[in-house]
Tab-separated table of C-alpha atoms in Angstrom:
chain	number	residue	atom	x	y	z
A	353	MET	CA	-6.776	-0.118	-36.489
A	354	ASN	CA	-4.855	2.083	-34.044
A	355	ARG	CA	-3.758	0.818	-31.116
A	356	ARG	CA	-5.970	2.958	-28.578
A	357	LEU	CA	-9.285	1.991	-30.567
A	358	ARG	CA	-7.903	-1.740	-30.820
A	359	ARG	CA	-7.617	-1.421	-27.066
A	360	ALA	CA	-10.788	-0.169	-26.449
A	361	LEU	CA	-12.783	-2.678	-28.385
A	362	LEU	CA	-10.849	-5.549	-26.542
A	363	CYS	CA	-12.020	-4.028	-23.351
A	364	LEU	CA	-15.698	-3.653	-24.517
A	365	PHE	CA	-15.771	-7.396	-25.063
A	366	ALA	CA	-13.308	-8.984	-22.686
A	367	CYS	CA	-12.566	-6.687	-19.901
A	368	ALA	CA	-15.986	-6.597	-18.007
A	369	PRO	CA	-15.830	-7.127	-14.278
A	370	VAL	CA	-17.281	-10.494	-12.928
A	371	LEU	CA	-19.643	-10.650	-10.220
A	372	ALA	CA	-18.941	-13.474	-7.545
A	373	GLY	CA	-20.383	-14.558	-4.149
A	374	ALA	CA	-22.864	-12.779	-2.273
A	375	ALA	CA	-22.175	-8.820	-3.406
A	376	ASP	CA	-25.595	-7.374	-4.071
A	377	ASN	CA	-26.240	-5.760	-7.655
A	378	GLY	CA	-26.104	-2.247	-6.123
A	379	ALA	CA	-22.556	-2.832	-5.143
A	380	ALA	CA	-21.395	-4.557	-7.958
A	381	ALA	CA	-22.716	-1.909	-10.100
A	382	ARG	CA	-20.668	0.684	-8.065
A	383	LEU	CA	-17.448	-1.284	-8.136
A	384	ASN	CA	-17.564	-1.776	-11.668
A	385	ARG	CA	-17.933	2.019	-12.189
A	386	GLN	CA	-15.234	2.737	-9.732
A	387	LEU	CA	-12.565	0.290	-12.002
A	388	ARG	CA	-13.738	2.458	-14.964
A	389	ILE	CA	-13.279	5.318	-13.152
A	390	ALA	CA	-9.581	4.245	-12.161
A	391	GLU	CA	-8.934	3.508	-15.873
A	392	GLN	CA	-10.104	7.207	-16.890
A	393	ARG	CA	-8.762	9.244	-13.718
A	394	TYR	CA	-5.374	7.857	-13.361
A	395	GLY	CA	-4.731	5.714	-16.694
A	396	THR	CA	-4.287	2.337	-14.976
A	397	VAL	CA	-3.207	0.075	-18.006
A	398	GLY	CA	-4.615	-3.413	-16.156
A	399	GLN	CA	-6.558	-4.050	-13.159
A	400	SER	CA	-7.513	-7.269	-11.459
A	401	VAL	CA	-9.203	-7.403	-8.200
A	402	GLU	CA	-10.414	-9.749	-5.716
A	403	ILE	CA	-12.966	-8.591	-2.028
A	404	ALA	CA	-13.613	-11.348	-0.071
A	405	ARG	CA	-15.642	-11.519	3.151
A	406	ASP	CA	-14.876	-13.915	5.894
A	407	GLY	CA	-12.945	-16.091	3.315
A	408	LYS	CA	-15.953	-15.601	0.845
A	409	PRO	CA	-15.266	-14.102	-2.559
A	410	LEU	CA	-17.978	-10.972	-2.895
A	411	PHE	CA	-16.521	-9.595	-6.069
A	412	GLN	CA	-13.852	-10.469	-8.846
A	413	ALA	CA	-12.781	-8.258	-11.612
A	414	THR	CA	-10.219	-7.921	-14.386
A	415	ARG	CA	-10.015	-4.843	-16.499
A	416	GLY	CA	-7.640	-3.303	-19.101
A	417	VAL	CA	-4.654	-4.907	-20.604
A	418	ARG	CA	-1.725	-7.101	-19.592
A	419	ASP	CA	0.763	-4.824	-21.925
A	420	LEU	CA	0.329	-1.833	-24.146
A	421	ASP	CA	2.113	-3.399	-27.022
A	422	SER	CA	-0.133	-6.357	-27.660
A	423	ALA	CA	-3.132	-4.956	-25.761
A	424	LYS	CA	-3.964	-8.458	-24.608
A	425	PRO	CA	-6.831	-8.236	-22.128
A	426	ILE	CA	-5.629	-8.895	-18.412
A	427	GLU	CA	-7.163	-12.488	-17.258
A	428	ASP	CA	-7.925	-13.853	-14.020
A	429	ASP	CA	-4.757	-16.062	-13.532
A	430	ASP	CA	-2.329	-13.548	-14.607
A	431	VAL	CA	0.755	-12.991	-12.643
A	432	PHE	CA	1.950	-9.726	-11.414
A	433	GLN	CA	5.220	-8.794	-9.813
A	434	VAL	CA	3.883	-7.628	-6.437
A	435	PHE	CA	7.224	-6.053	-5.166
A	436	SER	CA	7.462	-5.468	-1.504
A	437	ILE	CA	4.415	-7.405	-0.484
A	438	ALA	CA	7.234	-9.982	-0.213
A	439	LYS	CA	7.797	-8.483	3.042
A	440	LEU	CA	4.456	-10.077	4.165
A	441	PHE	CA	5.851	-13.475	3.843
A	442	ALA	CA	9.042	-12.493	5.790
A	443	SER	CA	6.883	-10.997	8.368
A	444	THR	CA	4.260	-13.984	8.839
A	445	LEU	CA	7.303	-16.730	8.925
A	446	VAL	CA	8.774	-14.307	11.605
A	447	MET	CA	5.525	-14.296	13.380
A	448	GLN	CA	5.720	-17.762	13.153
A	449	LEU	CA	8.729	-18.565	14.852
A	450	ALA	CA	7.746	-15.839	17.739
A	451	GLU	CA	4.106	-17.739	18.280
A	452	ASN	CA	6.301	-21.098	18.553
A	453	GLY	CA	8.562	-19.683	21.254
A	454	ARG	CA	11.871	-20.006	18.849
A	455	ILE	CA	12.533	-16.048	19.366
A	456	ASP	CA	11.410	-13.170	21.194
A	457	LEU	CA	10.603	-10.113	19.204
A	458	ASP	CA	11.709	-7.775	22.009
A	459	ARG	CA	15.321	-9.102	22.276
A	460	PRO	CA	17.927	-8.131	20.197
A	461	ALA	CA	18.510	-9.713	16.731
A	462	SER	CA	22.037	-10.147	17.596
A	463	ASP	CA	21.306	-12.981	19.925
A	464	TYR	CA	20.080	-15.097	17.228
A	465	LEU	CA	22.720	-13.710	14.647
A	466	SER	CA	26.343	-13.657	15.883
A	467	ASP	CA	27.427	-12.406	12.511
A	468	LEU	CA	25.351	-9.258	12.776
A	469	PRO	CA	27.245	-6.045	12.390
A	470	PRO	CA	28.479	-5.010	15.997
A	471	VAL	CA	27.025	-1.592	15.548
A	472	TRP	CA	23.381	-3.090	15.531
A	473	LYS	CA	24.026	-5.341	18.742
A	474	ALA	CA	21.153	-3.795	20.706
A	475	ILE	CA	18.487	-3.535	18.060
A	476	SER	CA	15.362	-5.975	18.176
A	477	VAL	CA	13.869	-8.225	16.187
A	478	ARG	CA	10.836	-6.264	16.395
A	479	GLN	CA	12.205	-2.895	15.509
A	480	PHE	CA	13.720	-4.442	12.258
A	481	LEU	CA	10.363	-5.792	11.637
A	482	ASN	CA	8.595	-2.529	12.008
A	483	HIS	CA	11.190	-0.621	10.318
A	484	THR	CA	11.897	1.351	13.438
A	485	SER	CA	15.483	0.221	13.584
A	486	GLY	CA	16.900	3.258	12.071
A	487	VAL	CA	19.593	1.424	9.939
A	488	ALA	CA	20.969	2.918	6.617
A	489	GLU	CA	19.948	1.301	3.319
A	490	TYR	CA	21.994	-1.184	1.837
A	491	TYR	CA	22.109	0.039	-1.612
A	492	SER	CA	22.772	3.207	-3.491
A	493	PRO	CA	20.548	4.941	-6.270
A	494	ALA	CA	23.265	3.665	-8.826
A	495	GLN	CA	22.714	-0.359	-7.906
A	496	MET	CA	19.098	0.636	-8.247
A	497	ASN	CA	19.366	1.854	-11.666
A	498	GLY	CA	21.979	-0.642	-12.572
A	499	THR	CA	24.797	1.173	-13.422
A	500	ALA	CA	26.774	-0.476	-10.220
A	501	ARG	CA	26.530	-3.790	-8.676
A	502	PHE	CA	24.680	-4.822	-5.396
A	503	PRO	CA	26.883	-5.802	-2.464
A	504	ALA	CA	28.355	-9.269	-3.483
A	505	SER	CA	26.752	-11.137	-0.641
A	506	LEU	CA	24.093	-10.947	2.107
A	507	GLN	CA	27.022	-10.120	4.796
A	508	ALA	CA	28.727	-7.572	2.366
A	509	ALA	CA	25.327	-5.752	2.107
A	510	LEU	CA	24.834	-5.957	6.113
A	511	ASP	CA	28.510	-4.562	6.220
A	512	TYR	CA	27.943	-1.927	3.889
A	513	ALA	CA	24.736	-0.441	5.724
A	514	ALA	CA	26.268	-0.866	9.100
A	515	ALA	CA	29.324	1.153	7.832
A	516	GLN	CA	26.627	4.285	7.239
A	517	PRO	CA	25.468	6.520	10.023
A	518	MET	CA	22.295	5.677	11.664
A	519	GLN	CA	19.062	7.454	10.476
A	520	PHE	CA	17.727	7.918	14.344
A	521	ALA	CA	18.203	6.184	17.360
A	522	SER	CA	16.681	2.764	17.175
A	523	GLY	CA	12.981	2.816	18.346
A	524	SER	CA	12.613	6.504	18.150
A	525	ARG	CA	11.026	6.942	15.027
A	526	SER	CA	10.104	4.896	11.604
A	527	ARG	CA	11.613	4.937	8.360
A	528	TYR	CA	11.213	2.179	5.694
A	529	THR	CA	14.047	0.459	4.577
A	530	GLN	CA	14.983	-2.348	2.787
A	531	THR	CA	18.129	-3.406	4.912
A	532	ASN	CA	15.401	-4.397	7.505
A	533	TYR	CA	14.247	-7.539	5.763
A	534	VAL	CA	17.632	-8.480	4.762
A	535	VAL	CA	18.185	-8.956	8.530
A	536	LEU	CA	15.118	-10.772	8.648
A	537	LEU	CA	16.037	-13.214	5.885
A	538	HIS	CA	19.169	-13.844	7.466
A	539	LEU	CA	17.404	-14.642	10.542
A	540	LEU	CA	14.803	-16.824	9.011
A	541	GLU	CA	17.724	-18.920	7.226
A	542	THR	CA	19.818	-18.996	10.220
A	543	GLN	CA	16.649	-20.303	12.231
A	544	TYR	CA	15.882	-23.121	9.770
A	545	GLY	CA	19.129	-23.900	8.411
A	546	ARG	CA	17.684	-23.594	4.704
A	547	PRO	CA	17.770	-21.293	2.075
A	548	TYR	CA	14.753	-18.575	2.091
A	549	PRO	CA	12.860	-19.870	-1.024
A	550	GLN	CA	12.514	-23.156	0.565
A	551	ILE	CA	11.711	-21.830	3.998
A	552	VAL	CA	8.603	-20.325	1.849
A	553	ARG	CA	7.803	-23.084	-0.151
A	554	GLU	CA	7.454	-25.404	3.040
A	555	ARG	CA	5.927	-23.353	5.363
A	556	ILE	CA	3.480	-20.906	2.869
A	557	LEU	CA	3.139	-22.095	-0.722
A	558	ALA	CA	2.771	-25.840	0.092
A	559	ARG	CA	0.791	-25.537	3.190
A	560	LEU	CA	-1.805	-23.086	1.204
A	561	GLY	CA	-1.519	-24.984	-2.371
A	562	LEU	CA	-0.392	-21.599	-4.061
A	563	ARG	CA	0.844	-22.690	-7.467
A	564	HIS	CA	1.045	-19.393	-9.185
A	565	THR	CA	3.601	-17.902	-6.667
A	566	TYR	CA	7.518	-17.217	-7.674
A	567	LEU	CA	10.299	-15.929	-5.849
A	568	GLY	CA	13.401	-14.602	-7.661
A	569	ARG	CA	14.381	-12.980	-11.064
A	570	VAL	CA	13.482	-15.742	-13.480
A	571	ASP	CA	10.205	-15.088	-15.078
A	572	PRO	CA	7.373	-17.917	-14.077
A	573	PRO	CA	7.657	-20.761	-16.210
A	574	ALA	CA	4.227	-21.131	-16.928
A	575	ARG	CA	3.187	-17.381	-18.140
A	576	ALA	CA	5.815	-14.547	-17.961
A	577	ALA	CA	4.474	-11.974	-15.711
A	578	VAL	CA	2.367	-9.072	-16.471
A	579	PRO	CA	4.880	-6.163	-17.396
A	580	ALA	CA	4.969	-3.369	-15.106
A	581	TYR	CA	4.581	0.339	-15.937
A	582	LEU	CA	5.296	3.892	-14.696
A	583	GLY	CA	3.772	7.025	-15.197
A	584	LYS	CA	6.090	10.035	-16.579
A	585	ASP	CA	4.723	13.153	-18.236
A	586	GLY	CA	0.944	11.475	-17.885
A	587	ARG	CA	1.890	8.461	-19.918
A	588	ALA	CA	2.499	4.814	-18.631
A	589	GLN	CA	5.895	3.973	-19.834
A	590	PRO	CA	7.801	0.360	-19.434
A	591	MET	CA	9.216	0.363	-15.483
A	592	PRO	CA	12.945	-0.111	-15.186
A	593	ALA	CA	13.690	-3.866	-13.680
A	594	VAL	CA	15.646	-3.939	-11.024
A	595	ALA	CA	18.029	-7.010	-10.812
A	596	TRP	CA	17.714	-7.679	-6.892
A	597	PRO	CA	20.126	-10.152	-5.516
A	598	ASP	CA	19.008	-13.445	-4.113
A	599	TYR	CA	19.468	-12.056	-0.323
A	600	ALA	CA	16.709	-9.244	-1.209
A	601	LEU	CA	13.599	-11.825	-1.466
A	602	GLY	CA	12.717	-11.059	1.823
A	603	HIS	CA	11.745	-7.620	0.514
A	604	SER	CA	11.545	-8.013	-3.178
A	605	SER	CA	11.199	-10.105	-6.294
A	606	LEU	CA	8.020	-11.746	-5.579
A	607	TYR	CA	5.451	-12.836	-8.511
A	608	MET	CA	1.952	-13.876	-7.767
A	609	SER	CA	-1.643	-14.201	-9.517
A	610	ARG	CA	-4.495	-12.574	-7.782
A	611	GLY	CA	-6.041	-16.105	-6.725
A	612	ASP	CA	-2.797	-16.952	-5.065
A	613	LEU	CA	-2.358	-13.555	-3.025
A	614	SER	CA	-5.886	-13.634	-2.066
A	615	ALA	CA	-5.632	-17.157	-0.960
A	616	PHE	CA	-2.650	-16.125	1.127
A	617	LEU	CA	-4.508	-13.035	2.760
A	618	ARG	CA	-7.696	-15.413	3.581
A	619	ALA	CA	-5.206	-17.685	5.392
A	620	VAL	CA	-3.688	-15.521	7.270
A	621	ALA	CA	-6.884	-13.756	8.618
A	622	ALA	CA	-8.303	-17.249	9.047
A	623	GLY	CA	-5.477	-18.244	11.765
A	624	LYS	CA	-4.001	-20.707	9.076
A	625	LEU	CA	-0.280	-19.755	9.562
A	626	VAL	CA	-0.506	-17.854	12.715
A	627	SER	CA	-3.241	-18.185	15.499
A	628	LYS	CA	-5.952	-15.177	15.631
A	629	SER	CA	-5.173	-14.692	19.024
A	630	ALA	CA	-1.430	-14.237	18.130
A	631	LEU	CA	-2.402	-11.970	15.041
A	632	LEU	CA	-4.488	-9.753	17.711
A	633	LYS	CA	-1.202	-9.397	19.812
A	634	PHE	CA	1.187	-8.917	16.778
A	635	TRP	CA	-1.154	-6.393	15.378
A	636	ARG	CA	-1.653	-4.531	18.534
A	637	PRO	CA	-1.782	-0.549	17.945
A	638	MET	CA	1.742	0.923	19.326
A	639	THR	CA	2.735	4.932	19.885
A	640	LEU	CA	6.263	5.818	18.993
A	641	PRO	CA	8.072	7.875	21.700
A	642	ASP	CA	7.348	11.249	19.689
A	643	GLY	CA	3.372	10.357	20.139
A	644	GLU	CA	3.022	9.376	16.404
A	645	ARG	CA	1.278	5.990	16.001
A	646	GLY	CA	3.350	3.216	14.655
A	647	GLU	CA	2.784	2.642	11.007
A	648	PHE	CA	3.920	-1.121	10.859
A	649	LEU	CA	2.995	-3.807	13.297
A	650	THR	CA	5.126	-6.875	13.186
A	651	GLY	CA	5.856	-5.941	9.530
A	652	TRP	CA	2.315	-5.223	8.378
A	653	GLU	CA	1.500	-1.583	7.454
A	654	SER	CA	-1.315	-0.547	9.633
A	655	GLY	CA	-4.520	2.052	9.620
A	656	ASP	CA	-7.875	2.571	9.871
A	657	SER	CA	-10.757	2.390	7.561
A	658	GLY	CA	-14.216	3.351	8.885
A	659	ARG	CA	-15.140	1.195	11.799
A	660	TYR	CA	-12.404	-1.388	10.754
A	661	ARG	CA	-8.802	-1.725	11.648
A	662	ASN	CA	-6.707	-2.648	8.367
A	663	VAL	CA	-3.305	-4.460	7.944
A	664	GLY	CA	-1.403	-5.358	4.810
A	665	HIS	CA	1.036	-3.733	2.528
A	666	ASP	CA	1.488	-2.235	-0.838
A	667	GLY	CA	3.800	-3.088	-3.736
A	668	GLY	CA	5.501	-0.077	-5.074
A	669	THR	CA	2.579	2.289	-5.984
A	670	VAL	CA	0.917	-0.481	-8.403
A	671	VAL	CA	-0.328	-3.145	-5.981
A	672	ARG	CA	-2.077	-3.621	-2.298
A	673	ALA	CA	-3.030	-6.556	-0.368
A	674	ARG	CA	-5.052	-5.769	2.561
A	675	ILE	CA	-6.958	-7.209	5.692
A	676	LEU	CA	-9.919	-5.338	7.371
A	677	PHE	CA	-11.247	-6.537	10.778
A	678	GLY	CA	-12.871	-5.148	14.006
A	679	ALA	CA	-12.706	-6.353	17.457
A	680	SER	CA	-11.829	-9.847	16.426
A	681	LEU	CA	-10.823	-11.867	13.260
A	682	ASP	CA	-13.655	-14.291	13.908
A	683	ARG	CA	-16.371	-12.413	11.793
A	684	ASP	CA	-17.033	-9.764	9.385
A	685	VAL	CA	-13.423	-9.815	8.044
A	686	TYR	CA	-12.712	-8.202	4.608
A	687	THR	CA	-9.562	-9.146	2.591
A	688	VAL	CA	-8.743	-6.958	-0.510
A	689	VAL	CA	-6.177	-7.875	-3.607
A	690	TYR	CA	-5.662	-4.889	-5.957
A	691	LEU	CA	-3.116	-5.510	-8.584
A	692	THR	CA	-2.420	-3.335	-11.340
A	693	ASN	CA	0.786	-3.010	-13.742
A	694	GLY	CA	0.848	0.553	-13.395
A	695	SER	CA	-0.642	3.715	-14.551
A	696	ALA	CA	-0.041	6.962	-16.388
A	697	HIS	CA	-0.081	9.208	-13.167
A	698	ASN	CA	1.398	6.702	-10.574
A	699	VAL	CA	-1.895	6.668	-8.235
A	700	TRP	CA	-1.051	5.540	-4.887
A	701	SER	CA	-2.486	1.744	-4.428
A	702	ARG	CA	-3.948	2.852	-1.340
A	703	THR	CA	-5.902	5.330	-3.278
A	704	LEU	CA	-7.324	2.821	-5.408
A	705	VAL	CA	-8.364	0.288	-2.510
A	706	ASP	CA	-9.920	3.015	-0.567
A	707	ASP	CA	-12.209	4.325	-3.652
A	708	LEU	CA	-12.956	0.343	-3.891
A	709	LEU	CA	-14.182	0.061	-0.327
A	710	GLY	CA	-16.222	3.117	-0.496
A	711	ALA	CA	-18.029	1.963	-3.635
A	712	LEU	CA	-18.481	-1.430	-1.836
A	713	SER	CA	-20.275	0.198	0.858
A	714	PRO	CA	-20.459	3.909	1.559
A	715	ARG	CA	-21.944	3.114	5.079
A	716	ARG	CA	-19.124	0.811	6.269
A	717	PHE	CA	-16.208	3.348	4.764
A	718	PRO	CA	-17.754	6.682	4.856
A	719	ALA	CA	-14.453	8.280	4.714
A	720	GLN	CA	-13.260	6.322	1.589
A	721	ALA	CA	-16.663	7.300	-0.058
A	722	LEU	CA	-16.175	11.100	0.841
A	723	SER	CA	-12.392	10.798	-0.675
A	724	GLU	CA	-13.917	9.535	-3.875
A	725	ARG	CA	-16.482	12.327	-4.365
A	726	VAL	CA	-13.960	14.835	-3.394
A	727	ALA	CA	-11.470	13.596	-5.912
A	728	GLY	CA	-14.102	13.478	-8.360
A	729	PHE	CA	-15.111	17.333	-7.777
A	730	ALA	CA	-11.317	18.182	-7.839
A	731	LEU	CA	-10.744	17.039	-11.194
A	732	THR	CA	-13.582	18.707	-12.940
A	733	ALA	CA	-13.816	22.471	-13.742
A	734	GLN	CA	-15.601	24.330	-11.199
A	735	ASP	CA	-16.793	27.801	-10.455
A	736	ALA	CA	-17.974	29.524	-7.398
A	737	THR	CA	-21.618	28.353	-7.738
A	738	ARG	CA	-20.618	24.680	-7.893
A	739	THR	CA	-18.131	25.014	-5.347
A	740	GLU	CA	-20.397	26.403	-2.821
A	741	ALA	CA	-22.855	23.806	-3.844
A	742	PHE	CA	-20.404	20.797	-3.322
A	743	ALA	CA	-19.601	22.594	0.098
A	744	ALA	CA	-23.085	22.683	1.283
A	745	ALA	CA	-23.471	19.168	0.132
A	746	LEU	CA	-20.808	18.081	2.196
A	747	ARG	CA	-21.988	19.893	5.252
A	748	ALA	CA	-25.193	18.161	5.044
A	749	ASP	CA	-23.696	14.870	4.755
A	750	ARG	CA	-23.075	13.803	8.652
A	751	SER	CA	-21.669	10.103	7.914
A	752	LEU	CA	-18.424	11.525	9.325
A	753	ASP	CA	-17.697	14.358	11.937
A	754	ASP	CA	-16.021	17.379	11.305
A	755	ALA	CA	-12.382	15.864	12.476
A	756	GLN	CA	-12.917	13.026	10.477
A	757	ARG	CA	-14.149	14.996	7.319
A	758	GLU	CA	-11.313	17.334	7.710
A	759	ARG	CA	-8.874	14.696	7.815
A	760	ALA	CA	-10.379	12.916	4.773
A	761	LEU	CA	-10.135	15.978	2.561
A	762	ASP	CA	-6.409	16.824	3.621
A	763	ASN	CA	-5.471	12.914	2.731
A	764	THR	CA	-7.413	13.335	-0.812
A	765	ALA	CA	-5.878	16.423	-1.559
A	766	ALA	CA	-2.248	14.811	-0.500
A	767	ALA	CA	-3.188	11.550	-2.870
A	768	LEU	CA	-4.110	13.874	-5.675
A	769	ARG	CA	-0.797	16.129	-5.401
A	770	GLU	CA	0.884	12.807	-5.769
A	771	SER	CA	-0.786	11.370	-8.576
A	772	ARG	CA	-2.719	14.284	-10.802
A	773	GLY	CA	-0.658	17.485	-9.674
A	774	LEU	CA	-0.812	20.737	-7.541
A	775	GLU	CA	-3.684	22.363	-9.269
A	776	ALA	CA	-6.261	19.253	-8.342
A	777	ALA	CA	-4.756	19.334	-4.883
A	778	LEU	CA	-4.991	23.028	-4.534
A	779	ARG	CA	-8.839	23.141	-5.005
A	780	VAL	CA	-9.395	20.398	-2.373
A	781	PHE	CA	-7.249	22.657	0.290
A	782	ALA	CA	-9.225	25.349	-0.806
A	783	LEU	CA	-12.684	23.611	-0.449
A	784	ASN	CA	-11.263	22.541	3.126
A	785	THR	CA	-10.734	26.197	4.433
A	786	ARG	CA	-14.633	27.053	2.952
A	787	LEU	CA	-16.015	24.293	5.117
A	788	TYR	CA	-13.572	25.147	8.004
A	789	THR	CA	-12.733	28.326	7.986
A	790	ARG	CA	-11.576	28.363	11.990
A	791	SER	CA	-8.783	25.642	11.075
A	792	ALA	CA	-5.334	27.143	11.428
A	793	LYS	CA	-3.938	23.950	9.944
A	794	GLY	CA	-6.254	24.134	7.034
A	795	TRP	CA	-5.048	27.621	6.074
A	796	GLN	CA	-1.515	26.380	6.815
A	797	ARG	CA	-1.715	23.479	4.282
A	798	LEU	CA	-3.271	25.808	1.485
A	799	ALA	CA	-0.828	28.487	2.213
A	800	ASP	CA	1.754	25.708	1.728
A	801	ALA	CA	0.232	24.479	-1.683
A	802	LEU	CA	-0.265	28.174	-2.824
A	803	GLN	CA	3.542	28.615	-1.996
A	804	ALA	CA	4.660	25.955	-3.971
A	805	ASN	CA	2.318	26.771	-6.922
A	806	GLY	CA	4.301	30.044	-7.120
A	807	ASP	CA	1.239	32.171	-5.883
A	808	ALA	CA	3.162	34.412	-3.292
A	809	ASP	CA	0.317	36.978	-2.679
A	810	ALA	CA	-2.385	34.528	-2.080
A	811	ALA	CA	0.092	32.434	0.056
A	812	GLN	CA	0.898	35.264	2.202
A	813	ALA	CA	-2.941	36.273	2.477
A	814	ALA	CA	-3.639	32.707	3.677
A	815	ARG	CA	-0.574	32.602	5.911
A	816	GLN	CA	-2.118	35.828	7.696
A	817	ARG	CA	-5.399	33.558	8.151
A	818	GLN	CA	-3.383	30.978	9.696
A	819	ASN	CA	-1.321	33.022	11.993
A	820	ALA	CA	-4.472	35.012	13.197
A	821	LEU	CA	-6.460	31.929	13.920
A	822	SER	CA	-3.210	30.314	15.823
A	823	ASP	CA	-2.900	33.467	17.975
A	824	THR	CA	-6.810	33.156	18.794
A	825	GLN	CA	-6.530	29.491	19.623
A	826	ASP	CA	-3.464	30.108	21.655
């Protein structure tokens, strides 16, 4: 029996999603379908999902296999490498220090770390948390691919990064940089006088009873972690391992089961690690000097999902954790855990979560539901008649205003360009100009995509439309 057939048979009997809690049958059917779509559209190897509302699970599911060689189905308690979700532990621990008055996030980190490189003396703790510090990375591509060693110690890593040019003036912009979380790990170890893994065990794992969470390079003793895959040429291939040093545990080398990660998110949302009132302050939206919205709020990636705000983090492109809430954390709070071990097309984890939210409740999450519809349209063969019919259906859908719909289409095109290529994205850019013929930005995005696709004449025509509209609007 070939491997593909064996995998299909195994999934038929062992990979079906399981309904839990109070999700209605219609929502369950939509969620189940969405997991199948993710597997078919993006080539996800394995998926493990939990959605909870107000601390109670609504939906739990597994689908696919833990590795391509054995084709063994994913199980509920499988342990995944969750990559940069490790940062949520570090940021939560720093929030605890701030809530207890032990540190002030807006004071320079050097006030608490006497050995911080002098060139970073004025950078605040909050700027390290929010990736607005401007510091350089502490490693090189050669260290990532294993052809060179990482700096031998935490201090050596900081000294190496400090010797590089700053990326920008601290506080002026945002750029995701792992060095920030090496500094925060150092801050936590200095404040508590204990190694970082011990701090995590005492202040998070033991408090919450998390028994399937591991820090470090050693595989979990109870069961080896699910292997991770990276898409290349439309195929899932084993992801190269990075031998991160121990001082990198604040930003990497974290392994968790779905149940443990969900329990952590639900505990955070319930105020069990940091009070709800403090969280609302820590997660208050901020604007950068250039007018752009701050992407990170006290270390938690932020955004909007329909009428909800969301905070959380991704782990590479393969996993995501998210908390969604409205004006308060007292009711109508969702937590979402979406674990995969990779995909053939390196689909963004945020795309998978957004598609799932749109399936859960198209009314609550209309932009996410629209994005899924548009992606399905873009990935199937179209002619002029079908395209116009689809555009007409979108015009008739009043769940979003024009600005929201145009933004959703742009986001969908960007995600498709990364995962499925330029041709699919072009269909969405063209659809946008069909819907919004007087949007100069829409024509600009189409022109840029056509140029990237090598269609110079069409790109020039789109650029002329853009320029004409810009002149009129000026």
